CSV table of C-alpha atoms in Angstrom, one decimal:
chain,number,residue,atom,x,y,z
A,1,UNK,CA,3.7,-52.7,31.2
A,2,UNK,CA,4.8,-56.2,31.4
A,3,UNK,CA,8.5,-56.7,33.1
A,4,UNK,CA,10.6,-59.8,32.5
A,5,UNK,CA,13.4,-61.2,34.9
A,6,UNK,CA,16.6,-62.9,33.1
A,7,UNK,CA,19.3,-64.8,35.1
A,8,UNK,CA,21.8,-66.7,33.6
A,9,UNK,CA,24.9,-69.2,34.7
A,10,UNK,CA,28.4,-69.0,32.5
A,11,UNK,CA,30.9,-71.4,32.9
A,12,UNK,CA,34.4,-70.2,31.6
A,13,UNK,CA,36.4,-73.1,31.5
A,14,UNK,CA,37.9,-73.4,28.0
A,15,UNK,CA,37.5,-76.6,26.2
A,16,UNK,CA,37.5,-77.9,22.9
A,17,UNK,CA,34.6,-76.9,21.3
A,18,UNK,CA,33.8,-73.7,23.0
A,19,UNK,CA,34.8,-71.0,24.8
A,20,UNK,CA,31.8,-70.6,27.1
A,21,UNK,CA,29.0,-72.0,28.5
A,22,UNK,CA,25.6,-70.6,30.0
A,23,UNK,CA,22.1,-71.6,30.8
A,24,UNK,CA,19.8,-69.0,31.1
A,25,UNK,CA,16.1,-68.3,32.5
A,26,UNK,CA,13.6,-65.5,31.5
A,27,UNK,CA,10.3,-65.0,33.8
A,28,UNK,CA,8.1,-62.5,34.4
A,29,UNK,CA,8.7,-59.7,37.3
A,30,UNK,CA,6.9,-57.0,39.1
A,31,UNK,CA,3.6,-56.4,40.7
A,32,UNK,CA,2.4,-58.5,37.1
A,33,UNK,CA,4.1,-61.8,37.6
A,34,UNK,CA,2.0,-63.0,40.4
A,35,UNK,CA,-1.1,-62.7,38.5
A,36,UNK,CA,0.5,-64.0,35.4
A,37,UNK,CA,1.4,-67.2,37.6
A,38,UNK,CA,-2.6,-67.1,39.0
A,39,UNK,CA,-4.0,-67.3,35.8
A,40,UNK,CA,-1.7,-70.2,34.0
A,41,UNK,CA,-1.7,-72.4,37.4
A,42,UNK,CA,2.5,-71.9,37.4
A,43,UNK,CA,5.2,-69.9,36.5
A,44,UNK,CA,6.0,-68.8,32.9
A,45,UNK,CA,9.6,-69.8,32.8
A,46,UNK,CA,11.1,-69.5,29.2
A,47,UNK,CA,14.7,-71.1,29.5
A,48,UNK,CA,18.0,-73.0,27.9
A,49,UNK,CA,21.1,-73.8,27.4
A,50,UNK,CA,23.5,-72.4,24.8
A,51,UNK,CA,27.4,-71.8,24.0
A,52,UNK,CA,30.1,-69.6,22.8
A,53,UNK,CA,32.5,-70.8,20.1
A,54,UNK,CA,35.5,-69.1,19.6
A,55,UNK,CA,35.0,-67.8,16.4
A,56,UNK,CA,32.1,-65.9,18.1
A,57,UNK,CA,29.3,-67.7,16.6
A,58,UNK,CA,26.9,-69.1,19.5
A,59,UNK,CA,23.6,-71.5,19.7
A,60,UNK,CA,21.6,-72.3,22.4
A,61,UNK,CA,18.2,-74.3,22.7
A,62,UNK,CA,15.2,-73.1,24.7
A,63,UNK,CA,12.0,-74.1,26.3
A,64,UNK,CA,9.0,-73.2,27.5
A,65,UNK,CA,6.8,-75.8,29.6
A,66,UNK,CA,2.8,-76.4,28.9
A,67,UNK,CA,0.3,-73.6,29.4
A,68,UNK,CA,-3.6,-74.6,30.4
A,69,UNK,CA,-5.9,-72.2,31.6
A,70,UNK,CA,-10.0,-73.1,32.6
A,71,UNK,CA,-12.4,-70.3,33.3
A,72,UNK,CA,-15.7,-71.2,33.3
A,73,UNK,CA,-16.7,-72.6,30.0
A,74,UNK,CA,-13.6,-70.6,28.2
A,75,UNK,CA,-9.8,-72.2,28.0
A,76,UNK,CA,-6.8,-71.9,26.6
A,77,UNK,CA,-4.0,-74.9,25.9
A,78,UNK,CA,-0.5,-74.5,24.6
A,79,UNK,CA,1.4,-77.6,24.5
A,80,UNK,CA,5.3,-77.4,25.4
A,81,UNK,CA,7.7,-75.4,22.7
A,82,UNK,CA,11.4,-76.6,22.2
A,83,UNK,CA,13.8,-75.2,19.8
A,84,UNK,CA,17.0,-73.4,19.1
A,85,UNK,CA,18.5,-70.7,18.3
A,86,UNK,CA,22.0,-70.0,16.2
A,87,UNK,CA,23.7,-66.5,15.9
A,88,UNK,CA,27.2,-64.9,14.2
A,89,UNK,CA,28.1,-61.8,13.0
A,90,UNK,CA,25.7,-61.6,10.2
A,91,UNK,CA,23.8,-64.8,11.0
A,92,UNK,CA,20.8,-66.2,12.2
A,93,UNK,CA,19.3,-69.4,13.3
A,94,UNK,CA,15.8,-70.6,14.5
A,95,UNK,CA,13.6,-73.5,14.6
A,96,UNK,CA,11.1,-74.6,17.3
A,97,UNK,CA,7.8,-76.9,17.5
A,98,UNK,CA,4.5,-76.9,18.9
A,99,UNK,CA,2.7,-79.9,19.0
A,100,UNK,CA,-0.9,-78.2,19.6
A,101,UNK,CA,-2.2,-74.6,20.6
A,102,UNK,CA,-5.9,-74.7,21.3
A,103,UNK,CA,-8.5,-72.1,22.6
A,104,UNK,CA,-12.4,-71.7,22.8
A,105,UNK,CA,-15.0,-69.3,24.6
A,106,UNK,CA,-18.5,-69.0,24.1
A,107,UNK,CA,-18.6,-67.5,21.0
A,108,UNK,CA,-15.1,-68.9,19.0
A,109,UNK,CA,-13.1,-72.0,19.1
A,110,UNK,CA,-9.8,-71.9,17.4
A,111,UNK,CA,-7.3,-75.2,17.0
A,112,UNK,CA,-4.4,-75.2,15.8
A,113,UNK,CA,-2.1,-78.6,15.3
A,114,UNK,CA,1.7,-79.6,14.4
A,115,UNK,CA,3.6,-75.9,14.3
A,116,UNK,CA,6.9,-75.9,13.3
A,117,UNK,CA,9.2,-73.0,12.4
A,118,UNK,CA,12.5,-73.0,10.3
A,119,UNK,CA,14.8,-70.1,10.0
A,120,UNK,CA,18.6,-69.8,8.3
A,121,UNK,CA,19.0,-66.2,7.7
A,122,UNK,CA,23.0,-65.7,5.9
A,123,UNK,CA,22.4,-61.7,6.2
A,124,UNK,CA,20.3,-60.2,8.9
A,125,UNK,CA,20.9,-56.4,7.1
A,126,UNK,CA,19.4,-57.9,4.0
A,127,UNK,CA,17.6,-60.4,5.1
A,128,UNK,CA,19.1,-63.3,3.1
A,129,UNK,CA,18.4,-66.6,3.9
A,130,UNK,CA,15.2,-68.7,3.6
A,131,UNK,CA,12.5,-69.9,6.1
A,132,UNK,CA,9.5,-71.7,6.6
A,133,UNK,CA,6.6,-72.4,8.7
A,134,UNK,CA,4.2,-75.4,8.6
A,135,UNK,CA,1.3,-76.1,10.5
A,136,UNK,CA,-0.7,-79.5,9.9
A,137,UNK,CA,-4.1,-78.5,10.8
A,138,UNK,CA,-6.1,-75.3,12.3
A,139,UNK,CA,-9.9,-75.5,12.3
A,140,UNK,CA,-12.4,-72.6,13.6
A,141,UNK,CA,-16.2,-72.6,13.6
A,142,UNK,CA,-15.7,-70.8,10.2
A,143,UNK,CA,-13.0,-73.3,8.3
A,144,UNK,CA,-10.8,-76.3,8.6
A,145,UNK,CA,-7.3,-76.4,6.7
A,146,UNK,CA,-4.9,-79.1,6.9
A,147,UNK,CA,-1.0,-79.4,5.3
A,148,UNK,CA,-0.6,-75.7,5.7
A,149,UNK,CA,3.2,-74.5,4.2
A,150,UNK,CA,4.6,-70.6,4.4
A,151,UNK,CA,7.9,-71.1,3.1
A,152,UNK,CA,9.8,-67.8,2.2
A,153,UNK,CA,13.3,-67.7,0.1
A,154,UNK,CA,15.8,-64.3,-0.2
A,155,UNK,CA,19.0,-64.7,-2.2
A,156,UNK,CA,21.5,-61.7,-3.8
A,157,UNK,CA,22.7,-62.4,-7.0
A,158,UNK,CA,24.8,-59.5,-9.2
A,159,UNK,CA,24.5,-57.0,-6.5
A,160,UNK,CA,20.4,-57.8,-6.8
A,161,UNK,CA,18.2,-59.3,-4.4
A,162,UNK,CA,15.4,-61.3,-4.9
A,163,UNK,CA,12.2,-62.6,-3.0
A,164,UNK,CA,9.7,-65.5,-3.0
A,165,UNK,CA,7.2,-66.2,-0.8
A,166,UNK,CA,4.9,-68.9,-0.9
A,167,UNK,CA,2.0,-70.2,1.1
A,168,UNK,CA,0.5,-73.8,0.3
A,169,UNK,CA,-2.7,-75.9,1.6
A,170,UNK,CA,-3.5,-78.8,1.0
A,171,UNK,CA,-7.0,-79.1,1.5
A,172,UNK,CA,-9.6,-76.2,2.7
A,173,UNK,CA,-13.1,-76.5,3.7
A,174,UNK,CA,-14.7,-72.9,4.0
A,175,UNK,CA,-18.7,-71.8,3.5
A,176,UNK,CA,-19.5,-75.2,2.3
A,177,UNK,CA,-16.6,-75.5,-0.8
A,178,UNK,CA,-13.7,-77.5,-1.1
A,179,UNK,CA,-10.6,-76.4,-2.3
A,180,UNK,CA,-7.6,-78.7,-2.7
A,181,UNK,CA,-4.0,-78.1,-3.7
A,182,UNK,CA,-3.7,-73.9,-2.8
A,183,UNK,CA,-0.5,-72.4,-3.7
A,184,UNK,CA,0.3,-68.4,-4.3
A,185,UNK,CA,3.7,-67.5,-4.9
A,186,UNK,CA,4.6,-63.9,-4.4
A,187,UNK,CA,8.0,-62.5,-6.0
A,188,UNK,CA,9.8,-59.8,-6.0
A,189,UNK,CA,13.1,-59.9,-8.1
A,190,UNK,CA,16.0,-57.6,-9.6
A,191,UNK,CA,16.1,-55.0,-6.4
A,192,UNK,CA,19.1,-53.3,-5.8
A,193,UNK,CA,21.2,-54.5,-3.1
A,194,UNK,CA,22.4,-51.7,-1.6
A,195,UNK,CA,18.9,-49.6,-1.8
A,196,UNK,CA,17.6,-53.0,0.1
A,197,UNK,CA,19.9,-52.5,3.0
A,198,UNK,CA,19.7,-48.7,3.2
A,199,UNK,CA,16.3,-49.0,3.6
A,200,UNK,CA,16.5,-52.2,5.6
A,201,UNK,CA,19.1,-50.1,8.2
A,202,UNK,CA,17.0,-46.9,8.7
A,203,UNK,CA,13.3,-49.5,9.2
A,204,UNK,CA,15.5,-51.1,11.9
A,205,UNK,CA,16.6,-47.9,13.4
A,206,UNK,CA,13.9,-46.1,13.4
A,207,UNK,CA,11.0,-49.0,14.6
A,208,UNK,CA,9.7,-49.4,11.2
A,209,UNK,CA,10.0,-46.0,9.7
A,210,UNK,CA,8.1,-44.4,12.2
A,211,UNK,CA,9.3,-40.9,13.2
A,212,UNK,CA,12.2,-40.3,10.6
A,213,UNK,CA,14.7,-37.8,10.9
A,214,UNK,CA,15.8,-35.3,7.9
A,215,UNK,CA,19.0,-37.5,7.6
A,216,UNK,CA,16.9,-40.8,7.9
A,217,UNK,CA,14.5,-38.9,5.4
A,218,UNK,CA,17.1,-37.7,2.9
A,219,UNK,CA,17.9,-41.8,3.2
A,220,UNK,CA,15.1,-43.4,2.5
A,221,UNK,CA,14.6,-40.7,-0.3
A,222,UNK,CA,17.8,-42.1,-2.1
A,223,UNK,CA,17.1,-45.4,-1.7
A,224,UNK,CA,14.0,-45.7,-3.2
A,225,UNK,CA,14.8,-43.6,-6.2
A,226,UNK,CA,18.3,-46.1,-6.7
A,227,UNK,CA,15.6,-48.9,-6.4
A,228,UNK,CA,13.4,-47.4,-9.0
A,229,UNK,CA,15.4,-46.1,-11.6
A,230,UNK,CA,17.5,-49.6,-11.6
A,231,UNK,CA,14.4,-51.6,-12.3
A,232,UNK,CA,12.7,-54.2,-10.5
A,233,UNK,CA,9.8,-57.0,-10.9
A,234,UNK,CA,6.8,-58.2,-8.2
A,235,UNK,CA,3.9,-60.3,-9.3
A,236,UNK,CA,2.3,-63.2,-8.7
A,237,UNK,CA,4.7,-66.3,-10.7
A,238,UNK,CA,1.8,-68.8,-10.7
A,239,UNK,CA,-1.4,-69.0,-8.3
A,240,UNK,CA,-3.6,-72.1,-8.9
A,241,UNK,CA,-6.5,-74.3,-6.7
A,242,UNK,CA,-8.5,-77.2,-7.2
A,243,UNK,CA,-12.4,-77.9,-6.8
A,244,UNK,CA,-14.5,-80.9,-6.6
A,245,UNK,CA,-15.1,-79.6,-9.6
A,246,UNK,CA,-12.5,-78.1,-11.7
A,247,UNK,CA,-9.1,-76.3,-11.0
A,248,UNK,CA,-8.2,-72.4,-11.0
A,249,UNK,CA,-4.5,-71.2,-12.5
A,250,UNK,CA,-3.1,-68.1,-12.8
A,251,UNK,CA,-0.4,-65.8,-12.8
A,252,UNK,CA,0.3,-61.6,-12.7
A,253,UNK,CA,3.7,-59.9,-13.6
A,254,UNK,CA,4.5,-56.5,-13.3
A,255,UNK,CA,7.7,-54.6,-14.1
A,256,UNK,CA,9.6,-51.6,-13.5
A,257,UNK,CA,11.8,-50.9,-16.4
A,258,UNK,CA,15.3,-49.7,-15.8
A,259,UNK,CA,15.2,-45.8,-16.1
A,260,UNK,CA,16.6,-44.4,-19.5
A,261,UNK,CA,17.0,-41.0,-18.5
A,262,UNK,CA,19.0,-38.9,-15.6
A,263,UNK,CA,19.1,-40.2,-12.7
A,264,UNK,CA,17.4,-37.2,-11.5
A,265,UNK,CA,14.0,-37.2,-14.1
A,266,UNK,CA,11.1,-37.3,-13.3
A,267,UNK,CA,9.5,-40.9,-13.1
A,268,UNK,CA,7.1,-41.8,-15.4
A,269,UNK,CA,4.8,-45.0,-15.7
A,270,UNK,CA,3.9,-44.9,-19.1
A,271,UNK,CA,7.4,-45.2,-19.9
A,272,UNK,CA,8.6,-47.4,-17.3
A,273,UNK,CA,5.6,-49.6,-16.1
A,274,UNK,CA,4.5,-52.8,-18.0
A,275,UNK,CA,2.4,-55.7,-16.2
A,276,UNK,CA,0.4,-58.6,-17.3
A,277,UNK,CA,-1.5,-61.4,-15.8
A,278,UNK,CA,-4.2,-64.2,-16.7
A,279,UNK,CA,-6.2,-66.7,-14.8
A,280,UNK,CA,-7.7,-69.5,-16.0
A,281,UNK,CA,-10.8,-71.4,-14.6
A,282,UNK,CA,-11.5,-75.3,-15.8
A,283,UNK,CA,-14.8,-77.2,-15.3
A,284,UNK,CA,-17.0,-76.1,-12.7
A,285,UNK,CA,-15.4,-73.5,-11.2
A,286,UNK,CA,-18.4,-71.1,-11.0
A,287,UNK,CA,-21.9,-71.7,-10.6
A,288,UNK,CA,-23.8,-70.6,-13.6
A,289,UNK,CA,-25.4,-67.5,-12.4
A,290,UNK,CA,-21.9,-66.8,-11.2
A,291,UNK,CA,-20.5,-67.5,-14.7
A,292,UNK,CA,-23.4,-65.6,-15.9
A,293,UNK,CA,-22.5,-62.6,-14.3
A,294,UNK,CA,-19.1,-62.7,-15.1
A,295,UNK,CA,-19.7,-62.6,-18.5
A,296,UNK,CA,-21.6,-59.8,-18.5
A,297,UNK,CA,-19.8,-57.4,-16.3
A,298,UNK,CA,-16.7,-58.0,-19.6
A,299,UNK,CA,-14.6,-59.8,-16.9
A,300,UNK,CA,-14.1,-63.1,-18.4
A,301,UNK,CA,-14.5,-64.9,-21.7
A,302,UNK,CA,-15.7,-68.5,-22.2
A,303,UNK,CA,-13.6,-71.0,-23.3
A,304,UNK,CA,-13.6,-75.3,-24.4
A,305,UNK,CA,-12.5,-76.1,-20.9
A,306,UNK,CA,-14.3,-73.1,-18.9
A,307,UNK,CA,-13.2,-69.4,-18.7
A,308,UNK,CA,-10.3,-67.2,-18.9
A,309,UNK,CA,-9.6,-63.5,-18.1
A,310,UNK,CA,-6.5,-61.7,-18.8
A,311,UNK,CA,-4.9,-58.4,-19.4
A,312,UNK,CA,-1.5,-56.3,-20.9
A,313,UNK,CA,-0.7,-52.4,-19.6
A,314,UNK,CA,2.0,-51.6,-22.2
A,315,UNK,CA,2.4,-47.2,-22.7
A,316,UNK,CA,-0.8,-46.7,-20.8
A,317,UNK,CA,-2.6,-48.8,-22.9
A,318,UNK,CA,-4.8,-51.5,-21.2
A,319,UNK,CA,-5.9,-54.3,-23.9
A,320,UNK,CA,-7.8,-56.9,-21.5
A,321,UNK,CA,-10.2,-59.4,-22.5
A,322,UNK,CA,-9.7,-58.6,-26.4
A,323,UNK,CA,-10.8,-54.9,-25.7
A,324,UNK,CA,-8.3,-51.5,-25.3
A,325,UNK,CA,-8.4,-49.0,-22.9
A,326,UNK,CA,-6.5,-45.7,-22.6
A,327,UNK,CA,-5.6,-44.9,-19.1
A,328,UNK,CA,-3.1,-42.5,-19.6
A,329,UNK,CA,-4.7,-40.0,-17.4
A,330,UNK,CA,-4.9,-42.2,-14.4
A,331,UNK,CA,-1.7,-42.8,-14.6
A,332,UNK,CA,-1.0,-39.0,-14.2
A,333,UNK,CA,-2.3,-38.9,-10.9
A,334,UNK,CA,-0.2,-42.1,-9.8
A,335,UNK,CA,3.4,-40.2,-11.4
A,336,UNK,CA,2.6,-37.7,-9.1
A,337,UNK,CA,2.1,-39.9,-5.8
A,338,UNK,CA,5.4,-41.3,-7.2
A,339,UNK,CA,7.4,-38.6,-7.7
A,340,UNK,CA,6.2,-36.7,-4.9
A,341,UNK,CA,7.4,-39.1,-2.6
A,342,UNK,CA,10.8,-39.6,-4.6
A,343,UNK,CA,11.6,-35.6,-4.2
């Protein structure tokens, strides 16, 4: 196991704008931390300086110096990190930058360029806030991608809480295609608030649900069955991409209804599942053996600009692509999975 070393200076002397002052220093330790230092040519010293305001909120900012390493034909670059960090009661602060992280060996090469990470969380039990991480270029043997945006958003409105999260590119070049303009958003809207932090309090305690006790059981249990039977939505709001030579958009909804019944009934997707979803391909999306075999397979339909696919699950009905399907047993087997883990 890796050890780490912190020391830290504070400086009580009350003035105006804080209580307390401190700089601080975290480095490796033990029979490890010589070798550590061998490898990377100095010491890994991860440090910076903060304060204590007297409300009890504190910030401090923190660096790390540049890592090199060169073995052989293999090496391995990080350039310096600066950033800070912000903390309260319920709050939580981060951003830092990288300007470039680079690494090859004989058989992969991986650079990344331009990281920067931005963190305001309101409510660390819920996880309210918003964040975002941007990286202006990676490139491997396999694919280059520039302008690359993860930006994440949770907010609590009427005792529900609601999720987005949504990674862009710019531009990708991968197996020989172009893709321009790539954006997924992922949602998640309507979930109870306090099933959210239940389940957000026992994941913490117990190291991601791993090992549960009957009580933490009994917990998680009640939570999700709140969370179900008050209804909730996920999906996919829009997806779309552009090709040299047409453009992809789409978008996938599905929705638990609130339950009608006991709080106690069984669960029952028939009754309380509905989803729906289309994408839409225009121009040269596919190739025309690709298109062909689309086609036939049922999984498309053509259209005056290109193709389109879709699909409605309404009662445990499927209607996709102008044709009906009857999955109501399937959906037996999933009710059980469901309520079996709802017990």
């Amino acid at each position: 196991l890796y050890t780490a070393q912190a020391t830290y200076k504070v400086s009580n002397l009350l003035l105006p704008q804080s209580a307390m002052r401190f700089d601080w220093h975290i480095k490796p330790a033990g029979p490890r931390a010589q070798a550590l230092k061998d490898f990377f040519g100095q010491e890994f010293d991860l440090h910076g300086h903060g304060k204590l305001g007297y409300g009890g909120a504190a910030r401090s900012s923190f660096s790390l110096p540049k890592l090199a390493v060169r073995q052989g034909r293999d090496s391995f670059d990080f350039s310096p990190l600066a950033g800070n960090i912000a903390w309260g009661a319920k709050t939580l602060a981060v951003d830092f930058k990288v300007d470039r992280l680079s690494m090859r060996t004989a058989e992969y090469v991986l650079d990344v360029q331009g990281v920067s990470l931005l963190s305001d969380v309101s409510d660390r039990q819920k996880g309210i806030g918003s964040g975002s991480l941007s990286i202006g270029k990676v490139s491997t043997k396999e694919f280059t991608a520039e302008n690359f945006v993860l930006s994440s958003t949770t907010t609590e409105k009427d005792n529900r809480v609601n999720l987005s999260i949504t990674p862009k590119i710019a531009s990708l070049d991968i197996a020989g295609q172009k893709l321009r303009d790539l954006s997924l958003e992922f949602a998640i809207n309507g979930m109870n608030s306090a099933s959210v932090e239940a389940l957000s309090a026992v994941g913490h305690d117990s190291n991601d649900f791993r090992m549960l006790t009957a009580d933490e059981q009994s917990r998680v249990k009640q939570a999700l069955r709140t969370l179900v039977n008050d209804g909730f939505s996920l999906g996919i709001p829009s997806v779309s991409a552009k090709t040299d030579g047409g453009s992809v958009q789409g978008a996938l909804k599905l929705e638990v209804l609130p339950a009608k019944g006991p709080a106690a009934a069984k669960f029952s997707t028939v009754d309380s599942v509905r989803a729906s979803g289309q994408i839409e391909a225009k121009g040269r999306v596919l190739d025309n053996k690709q298109r062909s075999m689309a086609m036939m397979f049922g999984l498309v339909v053509p259209t005056k600009e290109g193709l389109r696919a879709g699909f409605e699950l309404v009662g445990g009905s499927i209607k996709a692509n102008g044709k009906n399907f009857d999955i109501k047993a399937n959906l037996d087997y999933v009710d059980e999975i469901i309520n079996e883990a709802l017990k």
